[in-house]
mmCIF file of C-alpha atoms in Angstrom:
data_model
loop_
_atom_site.group_PDB
_atom_site.id
_atom_site.type_symbol
_atom_site.label_atom_id
_atom_site.label_comp_id
_atom_site.label_asym_id
_atom_site.label_seq_id
_atom_site.Cartn_x
_atom_site.Cartn_y
_atom_site.Cartn_z
ATOM 1 C CA MET A 1 -75.000 -20.030 29.482
ATOM 2 C CA ARG A 2 -71.227 -19.812 29.195
ATOM 3 C CA ARG A 3 -69.180 -21.159 32.065
ATOM 4 C CA GLN A 4 -66.461 -18.898 33.393
ATOM 5 C CA GLN A 5 -62.986 -20.331 32.959
ATOM 6 C CA SER A 6 -60.974 -20.737 36.111
ATOM 7 C CA VAL A 7 -57.347 -19.800 36.502
ATOM 8 C CA PRO A 8 -55.137 -22.900 36.254
ATOM 9 C CA ALA A 9 -53.465 -23.828 39.503
ATOM 10 C CA PRO A 10 -49.793 -22.832 39.562
ATOM 11 C CA SER A 11 -47.218 -25.629 39.739
ATOM 12 C CA ARG A 12 -46.015 -24.143 43.033
ATOM 13 C CA PRO A 13 -47.590 -21.795 45.571
ATOM 14 C CA TRP A 14 -47.558 -18.159 44.487
ATOM 15 C CA THR A 15 -45.278 -15.754 46.303
ATOM 16 C CA PRO A 16 -46.860 -12.714 47.968
ATOM 17 C CA GLU A 17 -45.487 -10.580 45.099
ATOM 18 C CA GLU A 18 -47.111 -12.845 42.496
ATOM 19 C CA GLN A 19 -50.394 -12.731 44.407
ATOM 20 C CA ASP A 20 -50.181 -8.921 44.450
ATOM 21 C CA ALA A 21 -49.578 -8.780 40.678
ATOM 22 C CA TYR A 22 -52.619 -11.007 40.153
ATOM 23 C CA ALA A 23 -54.697 -8.771 42.442
ATOM 24 C CA LEU A 24 -53.528 -5.700 40.503
ATOM 25 C CA ALA A 25 -54.557 -7.340 37.229
ATOM 26 C CA LEU A 26 -58.038 -7.974 38.614
ATOM 27 C CA GLU A 27 -58.258 -4.389 39.906
ATOM 28 C CA LEU A 28 -57.147 -2.810 36.629
ATOM 29 C CA ALA A 29 -59.549 -5.052 34.713
ATOM 30 C CA GLY A 30 -62.396 -3.793 36.898
ATOM 31 C CA LEU A 31 -63.006 -7.203 38.494
ATOM 32 C CA ARG A 32 -62.035 -6.177 42.021
ATOM 33 C CA PRO A 33 -62.239 -2.883 43.931
ATOM 34 C CA MET A 34 -59.170 -0.703 43.343
ATOM 35 C CA THR A 35 -56.494 -0.466 46.029
ATOM 36 C CA VAL A 36 -55.209 3.104 46.144
ATOM 37 C CA THR A 37 -51.715 3.874 47.407
ATOM 38 C CA GLU A 38 -51.444 7.085 49.412
ATOM 39 C CA THR A 39 -48.638 9.298 48.101
ATOM 40 C CA MET A 40 -48.586 12.189 50.586
ATOM 41 C CA PRO A 41 -46.564 10.218 53.200
ATOM 42 C CA LEU A 42 -44.063 9.496 50.413
ATOM 43 C CA GLY A 43 -43.616 13.181 49.609
ATOM 44 C CA ILE A 44 -44.927 12.617 46.090
ATOM 45 C CA ALA A 45 -47.423 14.877 44.342
ATOM 46 C CA LEU A 46 -49.369 13.267 41.518
ATOM 47 C CA GLU A 47 -51.002 15.069 38.628
ATOM 48 C CA PRO A 48 -54.715 15.856 38.934
ATOM 49 C CA GLY A 49 -56.663 12.671 38.219
ATOM 50 C CA GLU A 50 -53.591 10.424 38.397
ATOM 51 C CA THR A 51 -54.069 7.283 40.499
ATOM 52 C CA ALA A 52 -51.326 5.435 42.365
ATOM 53 C CA HIS A 53 -51.790 1.659 42.362
ATOM 54 C CA ARG A 54 -48.753 0.126 44.077
ATOM 55 C CA LEU A 55 -45.428 0.973 45.688
ATOM 56 C CA VAL A 56 -42.847 -1.772 45.152
ATOM 57 C CA GLY A 57 -39.153 -2.240 45.795
ATOM 58 C CA LEU A 58 -37.131 -3.140 42.694
ATOM 59 C CA TRP A 59 -33.668 -2.799 41.157
ATOM 60 C CA LEU A 60 -32.988 -0.382 38.273
ATOM 61 C CA SER A 61 -30.299 -0.690 35.578
ATOM 62 C CA ILE A 62 -29.853 1.638 32.610
ATOM 63 C CA ARG A 63 -28.202 0.654 29.350
ATOM 64 C CA VAL A 64 -25.580 3.278 28.531
ATOM 65 C CA ASP A 65 -23.431 2.886 25.412
ATOM 66 C CA GLY A 66 -24.496 -0.755 25.146
ATOM 67 C CA VAL A 67 -23.541 -1.640 28.727
ATOM 68 C CA TRP A 68 -25.961 -2.127 31.629
ATOM 69 C CA THR A 69 -25.200 -0.139 34.779
ATOM 70 C CA VAL A 70 -24.885 -1.918 38.111
ATOM 71 C CA PRO A 71 -28.431 -2.495 39.429
ATOM 72 C CA GLU A 72 -29.479 0.092 42.017
ATOM 73 C CA PRO A 73 -32.233 -0.545 44.562
ATOM 74 C CA CYS A 74 -35.179 1.809 44.178
ATOM 75 C CA GLN A 75 -38.808 2.310 45.145
ATOM 76 C CA VAL A 76 -41.245 2.340 42.221
ATOM 77 C CA LEU A 77 -44.661 3.962 42.490
ATOM 78 C CA ILE A 78 -46.898 2.447 39.808
ATOM 79 C CA THR A 79 -49.614 4.800 38.604
ATOM 80 C CA ASP A 80 -52.056 4.802 35.733
ATOM 81 C CA ARG A 81 -49.814 7.312 33.885
ATOM 82 C CA ARG A 82 -46.234 6.476 34.819
ATOM 83 C CA LEU A 83 -43.703 4.675 36.917
ATOM 84 C CA LEU A 84 -42.295 7.101 39.459
ATOM 85 C CA VAL A 85 -38.900 5.831 40.588
ATOM 86 C CA ARG A 86 -37.210 7.041 43.763
ATOM 87 C CA LEU A 87 -33.478 6.426 43.502
ATOM 88 C CA LEU A 88 -31.123 5.850 46.452
ATOM 89 C CA SER A 89 -30.070 9.492 46.139
ATOM 90 C CA GLY A 90 -33.677 10.496 46.824
ATOM 91 C CA ASP A 91 -34.167 11.804 43.290
ATOM 92 C CA LEU A 92 -37.459 11.017 41.572
ATOM 93 C CA VAL A 93 -37.552 9.913 37.944
ATOM 94 C CA SER A 94 -40.817 9.714 35.979
ATOM 95 C CA MET A 95 -41.158 7.031 33.328
ATOM 96 C CA TRP A 96 -44.335 8.012 31.483
ATOM 97 C CA TRP A 97 -46.360 5.193 29.920
ATOM 98 C CA GLY A 98 -47.244 7.537 27.034
ATOM 99 C CA ALA A 99 -43.562 7.893 26.090
ATOM 100 C CA VAL A 100 -42.768 4.150 25.921
ATOM 101 C CA VAL A 101 -41.638 2.858 22.505
ATOM 102 C CA GLY A 102 -40.570 -0.634 23.626
ATOM 103 C CA PHE A 103 -41.759 -2.884 26.440
ATOM 104 C CA TRP A 104 -40.335 -6.353 27.094
ATOM 105 C CA PRO A 105 -41.580 -8.172 30.198
ATOM 106 C CA ASP A 106 -39.877 -11.471 31.049
ATOM 107 C CA LEU A 107 -41.407 -12.738 34.265
ATOM 108 C CA THR A 108 -39.555 -16.038 34.079
ATOM 109 C CA ALA A 109 -36.245 -14.154 34.222
ATOM 110 C CA GLY A 110 -37.695 -11.603 36.671
ATOM 111 C CA TYR A 111 -37.315 -8.352 34.734
ATOM 112 C CA VAL A 112 -39.019 -5.803 32.489
ATOM 113 C CA VAL A 113 -37.079 -3.701 29.968
ATOM 114 C CA ILE A 114 -38.620 -0.361 29.011
ATOM 115 C CA ASP A 115 -37.378 1.705 26.066
ATOM 116 C CA PHE A 116 -38.208 5.385 25.606
ATOM 117 C CA GLY A 117 -36.345 5.737 22.300
ATOM 118 C CA ASP A 118 -33.535 7.769 23.862
ATOM 119 C CA GLY A 119 -30.840 5.098 23.490
ATOM 120 C CA MET A 120 -30.907 4.243 27.209
ATOM 121 C CA ALA A 121 -33.254 1.328 27.894
ATOM 122 C CA ARG A 122 -34.226 0.814 31.532
ATOM 123 C CA ALA A 123 -34.420 -2.596 33.187
ATOM 124 C CA LEU A 124 -36.387 -3.114 36.365
ATOM 125 C CA ARG A 125 -36.028 -6.386 38.217
ATOM 126 C CA GLY A 126 -36.968 -8.008 41.469
ATOM 127 C CA PRO A 127 -39.649 -10.174 43.063
ATOM 128 C CA ALA A 128 -42.360 -7.492 42.628
ATOM 129 C CA ILE A 129 -41.725 -7.025 38.895
ATOM 130 C CA GLY A 130 -45.078 -8.675 38.093
ATOM 131 C CA CYS A 131 -46.899 -5.498 39.153
ATOM 132 C CA VAL A 132 -44.893 -3.429 36.648
ATOM 133 C CA ALA A 133 -45.513 -6.026 33.929
ATOM 134 C CA VAL A 134 -49.270 -6.079 34.612
ATOM 135 C CA ALA A 135 -49.597 -2.283 34.717
ATOM 136 C CA GLY A 136 -47.505 -1.872 31.562
ATOM 137 C CA MET A 137 -49.353 -4.523 29.579
ATOM 138 C CA ILE A 138 -52.738 -3.039 30.459
ATOM 139 C CA ARG A 139 -51.670 0.583 29.901
ATOM 140 C CA LEU A 140 -49.857 -0.080 26.625
ATOM 141 C CA TYR A 141 -51.913 -2.885 25.062
ATOM 142 C CA GLY A 142 -55.201 -3.098 26.974
ATOM 143 C CA VAL A 143 -56.706 -5.614 29.365
ATOM 144 C CA ASP A 144 -56.994 -8.265 26.638
ATOM 145 C CA ALA A 145 -53.187 -8.439 26.473
ATOM 146 C CA LEU A 146 -53.198 -10.279 29.798
ATOM 147 C CA ILE A 147 -55.294 -13.127 28.435
ATOM 148 C CA GLY A 148 -53.961 -13.422 24.913
ATOM 149 C CA ARG A 149 -52.378 -11.639 22.010
ATOM 150 C CA PRO A 150 -52.903 -7.844 21.975
ATOM 151 C CA GLN A 151 -54.964 -6.525 19.063
#
């Protein structure tokens, strides 16, 4: 019988945002019941069959002509198909997982850069960035990407 490996203890206590990212990883891996985020109170209509996993507050910057814009606070709805970003203006922007051509999570620095091949990479940052990193890794590379090198 193979013994299940335990998660190594962090060198410091996890923040609530880090705990939430860990919980999301377990949910998306099928190891914990899924938490579903209700979207109707947010005024957001999802596609049929689309599932919302988390709503987090982050900061968005866009690289335009090689220069990053000033970070803007935003709300990010993480679903199984996209990141739905509500800007300060109230506008909604969909960042579809299926359109991603580059994905660079750096949790130590606290950001994720997402490239859609349109010359304007997007950077999301903030304490809750772990949820975006987890959802992106699983959606783009599979659950195994969280425990090792993607195949």
